[in-house]
Coordinates of C-alpha atoms and ligand atoms in Angstrom, one line a residue:
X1 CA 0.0 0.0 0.0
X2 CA 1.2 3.5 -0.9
X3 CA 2.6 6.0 2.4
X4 CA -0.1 7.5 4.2
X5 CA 0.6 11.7 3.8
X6 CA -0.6 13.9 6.3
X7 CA -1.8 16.3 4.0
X8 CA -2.3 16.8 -0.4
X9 CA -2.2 20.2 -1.5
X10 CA -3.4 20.1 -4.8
X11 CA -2.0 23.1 -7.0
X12 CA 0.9 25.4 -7.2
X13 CA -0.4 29.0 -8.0
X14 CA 0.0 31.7 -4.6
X15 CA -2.7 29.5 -2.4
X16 CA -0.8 26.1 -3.0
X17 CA 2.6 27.9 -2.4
X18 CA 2.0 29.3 0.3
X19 CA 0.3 26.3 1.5
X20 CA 3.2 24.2 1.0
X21 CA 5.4 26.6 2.9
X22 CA 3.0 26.0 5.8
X23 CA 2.8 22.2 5.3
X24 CA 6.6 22.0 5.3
X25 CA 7.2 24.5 8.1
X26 CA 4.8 23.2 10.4
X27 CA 6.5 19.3 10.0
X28 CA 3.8 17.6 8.2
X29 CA 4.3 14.7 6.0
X30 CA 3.0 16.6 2.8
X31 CA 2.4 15.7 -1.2
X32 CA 2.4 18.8 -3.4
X33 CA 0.8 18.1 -6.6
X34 CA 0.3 20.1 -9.5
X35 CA -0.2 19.7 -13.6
X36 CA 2.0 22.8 -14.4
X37 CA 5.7 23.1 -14.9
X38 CA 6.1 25.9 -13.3
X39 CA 4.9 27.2 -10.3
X40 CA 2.7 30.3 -9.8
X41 CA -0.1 29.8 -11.6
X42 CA -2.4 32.5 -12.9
X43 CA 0.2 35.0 -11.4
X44 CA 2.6 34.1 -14.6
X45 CA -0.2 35.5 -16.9
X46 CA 0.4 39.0 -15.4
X47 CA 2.4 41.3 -16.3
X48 CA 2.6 44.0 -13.3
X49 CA 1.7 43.1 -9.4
X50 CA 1.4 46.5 -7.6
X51 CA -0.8 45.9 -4.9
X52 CA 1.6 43.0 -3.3
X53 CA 3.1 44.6 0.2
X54 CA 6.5 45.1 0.0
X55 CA 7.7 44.3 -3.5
X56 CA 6.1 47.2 -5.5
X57 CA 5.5 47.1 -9.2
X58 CA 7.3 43.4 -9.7
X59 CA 5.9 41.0 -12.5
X60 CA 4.1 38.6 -12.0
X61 CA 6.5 35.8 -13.6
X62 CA 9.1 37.4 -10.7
X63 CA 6.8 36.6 -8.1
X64 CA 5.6 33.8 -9.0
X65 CA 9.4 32.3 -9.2
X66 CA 10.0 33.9 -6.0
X67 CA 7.3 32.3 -3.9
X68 CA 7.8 28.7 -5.8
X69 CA 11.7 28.7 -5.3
X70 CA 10.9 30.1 -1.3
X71 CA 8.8 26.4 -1.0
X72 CA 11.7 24.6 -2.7
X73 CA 13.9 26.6 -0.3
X74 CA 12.8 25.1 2.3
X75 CA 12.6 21.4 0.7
X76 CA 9.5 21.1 -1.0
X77 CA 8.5 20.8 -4.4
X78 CA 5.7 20.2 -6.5
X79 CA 5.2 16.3 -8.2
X80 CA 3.7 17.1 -11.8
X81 CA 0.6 15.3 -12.3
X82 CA -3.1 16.0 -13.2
X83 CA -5.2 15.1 -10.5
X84 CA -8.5 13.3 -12.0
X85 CA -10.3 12.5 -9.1
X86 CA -10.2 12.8 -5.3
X87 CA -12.2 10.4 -3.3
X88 CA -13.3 10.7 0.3
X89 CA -12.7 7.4 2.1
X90 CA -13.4 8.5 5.3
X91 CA -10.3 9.3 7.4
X92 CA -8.5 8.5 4.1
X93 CA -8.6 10.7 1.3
X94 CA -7.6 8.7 -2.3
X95 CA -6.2 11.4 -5.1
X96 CA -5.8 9.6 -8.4
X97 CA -3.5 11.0 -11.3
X98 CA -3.4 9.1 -14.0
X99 CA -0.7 6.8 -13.3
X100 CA -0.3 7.4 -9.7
X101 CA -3.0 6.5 -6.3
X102 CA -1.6 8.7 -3.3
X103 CA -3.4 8.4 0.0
X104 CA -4.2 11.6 2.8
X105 CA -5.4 12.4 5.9
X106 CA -6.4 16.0 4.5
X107 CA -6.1 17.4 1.0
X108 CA -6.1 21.2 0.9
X109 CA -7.9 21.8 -3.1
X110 CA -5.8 24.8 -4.4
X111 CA -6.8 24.0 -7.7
X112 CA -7.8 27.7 -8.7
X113 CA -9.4 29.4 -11.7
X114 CA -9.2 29.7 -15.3
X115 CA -10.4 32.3 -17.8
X116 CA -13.9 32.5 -18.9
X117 CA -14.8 32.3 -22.5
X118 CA -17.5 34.3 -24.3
X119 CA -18.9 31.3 -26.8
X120 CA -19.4 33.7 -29.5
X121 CA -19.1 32.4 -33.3
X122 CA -15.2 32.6 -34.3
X123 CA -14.3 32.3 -30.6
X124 CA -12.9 29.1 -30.6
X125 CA -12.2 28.6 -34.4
X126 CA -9.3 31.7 -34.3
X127 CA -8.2 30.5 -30.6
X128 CA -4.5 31.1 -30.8
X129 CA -5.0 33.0 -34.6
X130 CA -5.8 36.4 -32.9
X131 CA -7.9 35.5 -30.7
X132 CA -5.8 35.0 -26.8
X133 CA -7.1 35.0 -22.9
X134 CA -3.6 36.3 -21.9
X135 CA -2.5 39.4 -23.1
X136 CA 1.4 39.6 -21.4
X137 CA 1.9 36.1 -23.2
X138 CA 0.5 37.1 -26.8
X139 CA 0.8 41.1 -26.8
X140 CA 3.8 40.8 -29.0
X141 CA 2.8 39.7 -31.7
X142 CA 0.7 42.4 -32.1
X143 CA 3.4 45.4 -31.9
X144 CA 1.9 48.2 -34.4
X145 CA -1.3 46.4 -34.9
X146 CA -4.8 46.7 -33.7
X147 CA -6.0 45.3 -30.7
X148 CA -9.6 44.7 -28.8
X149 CA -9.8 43.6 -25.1
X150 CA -13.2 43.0 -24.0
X151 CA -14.3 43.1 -20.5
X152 CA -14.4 45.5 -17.5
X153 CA -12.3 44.3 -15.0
X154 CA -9.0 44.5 -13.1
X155 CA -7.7 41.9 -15.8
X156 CA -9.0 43.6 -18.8
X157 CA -8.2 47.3 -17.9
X158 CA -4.2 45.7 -16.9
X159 CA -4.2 44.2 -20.4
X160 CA -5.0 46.9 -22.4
X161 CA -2.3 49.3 -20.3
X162 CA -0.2 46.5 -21.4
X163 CA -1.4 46.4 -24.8
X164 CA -1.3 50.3 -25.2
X165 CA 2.6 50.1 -25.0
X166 CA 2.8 47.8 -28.1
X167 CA -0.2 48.1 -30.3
X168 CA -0.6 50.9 -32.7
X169 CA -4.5 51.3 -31.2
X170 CA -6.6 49.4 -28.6
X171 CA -10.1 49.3 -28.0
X172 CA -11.6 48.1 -24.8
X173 CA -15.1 47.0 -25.1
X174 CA -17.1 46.7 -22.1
X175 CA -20.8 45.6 -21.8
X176 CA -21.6 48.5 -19.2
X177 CA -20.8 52.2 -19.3
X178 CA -18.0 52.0 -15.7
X179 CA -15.7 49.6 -15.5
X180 CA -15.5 47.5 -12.1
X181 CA -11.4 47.4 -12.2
X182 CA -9.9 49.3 -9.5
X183 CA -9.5 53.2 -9.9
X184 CA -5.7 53.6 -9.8
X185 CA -5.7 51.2 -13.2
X186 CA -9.0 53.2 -15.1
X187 CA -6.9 56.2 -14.5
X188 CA -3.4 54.7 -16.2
X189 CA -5.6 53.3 -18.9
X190 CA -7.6 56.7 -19.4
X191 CA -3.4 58.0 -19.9
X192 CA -2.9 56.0 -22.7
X193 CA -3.6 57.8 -25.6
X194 CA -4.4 55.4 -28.0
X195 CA -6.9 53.7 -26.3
X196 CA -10.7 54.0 -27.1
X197 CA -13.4 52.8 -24.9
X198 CA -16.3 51.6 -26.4
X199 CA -19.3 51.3 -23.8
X200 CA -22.5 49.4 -23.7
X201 CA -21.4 46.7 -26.8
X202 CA -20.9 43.3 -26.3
X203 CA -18.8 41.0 -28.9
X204 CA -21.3 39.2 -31.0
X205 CA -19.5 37.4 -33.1
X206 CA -15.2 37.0 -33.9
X207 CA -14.4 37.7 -37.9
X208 CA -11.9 36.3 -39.7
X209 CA -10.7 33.2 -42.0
X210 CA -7.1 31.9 -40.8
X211 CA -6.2 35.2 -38.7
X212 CA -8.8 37.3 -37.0
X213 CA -10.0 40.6 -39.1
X214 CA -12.4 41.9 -36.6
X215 CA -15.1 41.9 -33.9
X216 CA -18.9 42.5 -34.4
X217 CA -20.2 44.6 -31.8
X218 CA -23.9 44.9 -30.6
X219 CA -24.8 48.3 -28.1
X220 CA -27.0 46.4 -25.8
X221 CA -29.0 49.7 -25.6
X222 CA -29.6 50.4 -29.0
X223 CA -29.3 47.0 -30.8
X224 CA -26.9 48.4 -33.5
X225 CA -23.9 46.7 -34.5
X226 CA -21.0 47.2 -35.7
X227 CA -17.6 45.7 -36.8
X228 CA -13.9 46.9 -35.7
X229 CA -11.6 45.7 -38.1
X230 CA -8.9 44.3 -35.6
X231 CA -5.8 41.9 -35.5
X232 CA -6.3 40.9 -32.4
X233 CA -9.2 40.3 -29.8
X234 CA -8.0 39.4 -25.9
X235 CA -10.9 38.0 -23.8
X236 CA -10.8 39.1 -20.3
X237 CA -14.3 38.2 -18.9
X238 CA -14.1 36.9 -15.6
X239 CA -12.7 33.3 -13.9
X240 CA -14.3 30.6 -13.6
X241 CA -13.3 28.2 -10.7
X242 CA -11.6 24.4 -11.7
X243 CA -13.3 22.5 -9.5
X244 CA -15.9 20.9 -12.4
X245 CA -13.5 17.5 -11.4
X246 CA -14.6 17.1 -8.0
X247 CA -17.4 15.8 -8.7
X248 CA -20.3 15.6 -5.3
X249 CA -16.9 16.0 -3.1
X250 CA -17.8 18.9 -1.3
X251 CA -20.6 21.4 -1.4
X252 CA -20.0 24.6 -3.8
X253 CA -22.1 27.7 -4.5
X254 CA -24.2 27.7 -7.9
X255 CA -20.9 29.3 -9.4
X256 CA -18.9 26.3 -8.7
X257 CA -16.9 27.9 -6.0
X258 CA -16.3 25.5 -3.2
X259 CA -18.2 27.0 0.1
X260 CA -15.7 27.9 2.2
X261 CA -14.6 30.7 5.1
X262 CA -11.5 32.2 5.9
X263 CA -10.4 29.4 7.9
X264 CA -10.8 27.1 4.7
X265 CA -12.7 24.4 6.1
X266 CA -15.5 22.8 3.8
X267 CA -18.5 21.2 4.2
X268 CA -16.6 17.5 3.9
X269 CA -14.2 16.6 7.3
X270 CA -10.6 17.0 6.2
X271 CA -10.8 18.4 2.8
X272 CA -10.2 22.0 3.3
X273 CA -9.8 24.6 0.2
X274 CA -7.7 27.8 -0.5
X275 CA -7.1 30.6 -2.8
X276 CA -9.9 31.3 -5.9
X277 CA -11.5 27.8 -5.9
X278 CA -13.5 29.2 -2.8
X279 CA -16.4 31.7 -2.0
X280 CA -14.7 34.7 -1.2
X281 CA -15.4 38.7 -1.7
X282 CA -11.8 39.5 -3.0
X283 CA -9.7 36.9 -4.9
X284 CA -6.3 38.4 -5.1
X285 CA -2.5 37.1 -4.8
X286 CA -2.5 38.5 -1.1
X287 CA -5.7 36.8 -0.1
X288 CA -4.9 33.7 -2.1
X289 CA -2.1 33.5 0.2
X290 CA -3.3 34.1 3.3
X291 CA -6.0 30.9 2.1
X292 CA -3.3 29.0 2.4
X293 CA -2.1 29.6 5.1
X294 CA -5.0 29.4 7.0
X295 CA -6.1 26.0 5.4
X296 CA -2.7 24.2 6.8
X297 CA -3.4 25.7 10.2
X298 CA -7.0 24.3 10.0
X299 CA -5.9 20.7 8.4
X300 CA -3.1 20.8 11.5
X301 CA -6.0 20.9 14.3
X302 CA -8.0 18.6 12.1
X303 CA -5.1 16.2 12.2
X304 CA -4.5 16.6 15.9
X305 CA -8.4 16.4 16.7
X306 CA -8.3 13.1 14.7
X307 CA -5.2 11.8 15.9
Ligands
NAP1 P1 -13.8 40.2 -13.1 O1 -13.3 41.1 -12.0 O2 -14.8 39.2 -12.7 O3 -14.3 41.0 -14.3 C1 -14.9 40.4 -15.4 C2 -15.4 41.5 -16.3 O4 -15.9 40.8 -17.5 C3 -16.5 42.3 -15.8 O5 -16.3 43.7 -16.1 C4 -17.7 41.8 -16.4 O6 -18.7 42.7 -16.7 C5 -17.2 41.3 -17.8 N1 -18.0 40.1 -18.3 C6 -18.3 39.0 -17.6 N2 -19.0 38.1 -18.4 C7 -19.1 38.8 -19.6 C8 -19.7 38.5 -20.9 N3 -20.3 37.3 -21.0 N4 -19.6 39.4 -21.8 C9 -19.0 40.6 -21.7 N5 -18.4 40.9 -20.5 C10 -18.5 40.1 -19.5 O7 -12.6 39.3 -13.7 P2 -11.1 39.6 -14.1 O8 -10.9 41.0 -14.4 O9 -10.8 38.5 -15.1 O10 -10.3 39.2 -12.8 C11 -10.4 37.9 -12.2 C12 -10.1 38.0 -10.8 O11 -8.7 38.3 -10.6 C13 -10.9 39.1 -10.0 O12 -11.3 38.6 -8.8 C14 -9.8 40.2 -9.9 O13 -10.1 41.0 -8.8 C15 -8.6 39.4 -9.8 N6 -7.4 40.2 -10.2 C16 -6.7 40.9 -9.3 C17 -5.7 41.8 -9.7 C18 -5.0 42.6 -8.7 O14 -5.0 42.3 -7.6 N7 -4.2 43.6 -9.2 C19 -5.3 41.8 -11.0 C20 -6.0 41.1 -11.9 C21 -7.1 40.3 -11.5 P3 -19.5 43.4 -15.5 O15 -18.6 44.4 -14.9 O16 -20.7 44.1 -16.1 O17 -19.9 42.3 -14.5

């Protein structure tokens, strides 16, 4: 039979690092798991953190690398593997991968979030041909051209500051007339010169045969549409938790977050979740953190309660 951890943590992004950190810190017997090579997680995809105490202004690549080589630092490292299942066996949790079984007492689900897609027509037929969900990875290869970013929030307003810098022009499109991003970025992006906002529209439909040639917009006050002709169209519409995997393990919220508090405990003894996979009012790198932190403490008094 396969060693008996005291605790999973299942992913790598701020919540699972941090987590680990905990894990190894506080002596547990710990299994870090995650299906990326490199840790961080949605932090790579961005290309300026400013709001992180202490390190002002660093990129998101930085700190990702800096938190994942602090864990490794201190002897811990994630194994790569895509977990497909976890199963609840009581005191014993099972996580399957797809060649490996690993066995529990607590799992801490750090599995976070991924992009959310419009499913527009031309959406997923020019993925990768103009059409991207990550503006600091693709933005070169649009230096001097056209760009649209849709959405309103923190992620959409950061990518087309980003975008400004390289693209000859940038339109934001946003299905309301204020964006929800947080002031200090609406007032960089209202700097940037060659930036239009176009309010009320939503993207109805992606044009283009082998490389995208531009957006169809529809002003959800008036009904009329239009097209910008564009060599580029970056989605930023919102997260949408990766927790579609766990199947009935614990209770989520009709958004597919996992119901959790601060402390991270869930509605199922032992498994305990962190970071943007739970119901929470602000889902940031500093609160991801804090998550999980807070989950090993909880799976430590869990452990000692169930000793
Ligand atoms: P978000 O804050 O949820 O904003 C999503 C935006 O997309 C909203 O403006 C929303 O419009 C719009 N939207 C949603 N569905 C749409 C649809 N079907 N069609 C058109 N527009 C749609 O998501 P985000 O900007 O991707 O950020 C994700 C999370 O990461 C957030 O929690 C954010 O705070 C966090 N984040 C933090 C930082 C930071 O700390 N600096 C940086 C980046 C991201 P409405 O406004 O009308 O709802």
């Amino acid at each position: 039979m396969s060693e008996l951890y005291d605790i999973a943590i299942l992913g790598a992004g701020p919540a699972g690092i941090s987590a680990a950190i905990y894990a190894v810190r506080g002596r547990l017997k710990a299994l870090w798991l995650d299906n990326q090579f490199v840790e961080g997680g949605q932090v790579l995809n961005t290309y300026e953190v400013d709001n992180y105490p202490g390190l002002p202004g660093i990129s998101g690549m930085d700190l990702g690398e800096a938190m994942g080589n602090h864990a490794e630092k201190l002897g811990i490292a994630p194994v790569r593997g895509k977990v497909l299942a976890v199963e609840n066996a009581g005191s014993e949790k099972i996580i399957r991968t797809k060649n490996h079984e690993y066995r529990a007492k607590t799992v801490v689900l750090a599995c976070g979030a991924s992009h959310r897609t419009l499913d527009i027509p031309g959406e997923a037929e020019l993925s990768g041909m103009g059409v991207s969900y990550c503006a600091t990875c693709d933005g070169a290869f649009f230096k001097n051209k056209r760009a649209v970013v849709i959405g309103g929030g923190n992620i959409a307003v950061e990518d087309a500051i980003f975008l400004a810098r390289i693209c000859e022009k940038v339109y934001v499109v946003h299905r309301r007339d204020e964006f929800r991003a947080d002031r200090i970025l609406q007032d960089s992006l209202r700097s940037c010169e060659n930036v239009e906002i176009i309010w009320d529209s939503v993207a109805v439909e992606i044009q283009g045969t082998e490389q995208v040639t531009g957006v169809k917009l529809s002003n959800v006050k008036t009904g009329q549409e239009t097209v910008i002709h564009t060599d580029g169209v970056f989605i930023a519409v919102g997260i949408i938790p990766n927790t579609q995997w766990l199947g009935e393990l614990v209770p989520m919220d009709e958004a597919g977050y996992i119901i959790a508090g601060e402390e991270g405990i869930t509605g199922t003894p032992g498994i305990f979740a962190a970071g943007d996979v739970r119901t929470k009012m602000l889902r940031q790198v500093v609160t991801a953190v804090a998550d999980g932190a807070n989950a090993v403490v909880s799976a430590q008094k869990y452990l000692i309660e169930n000793a």
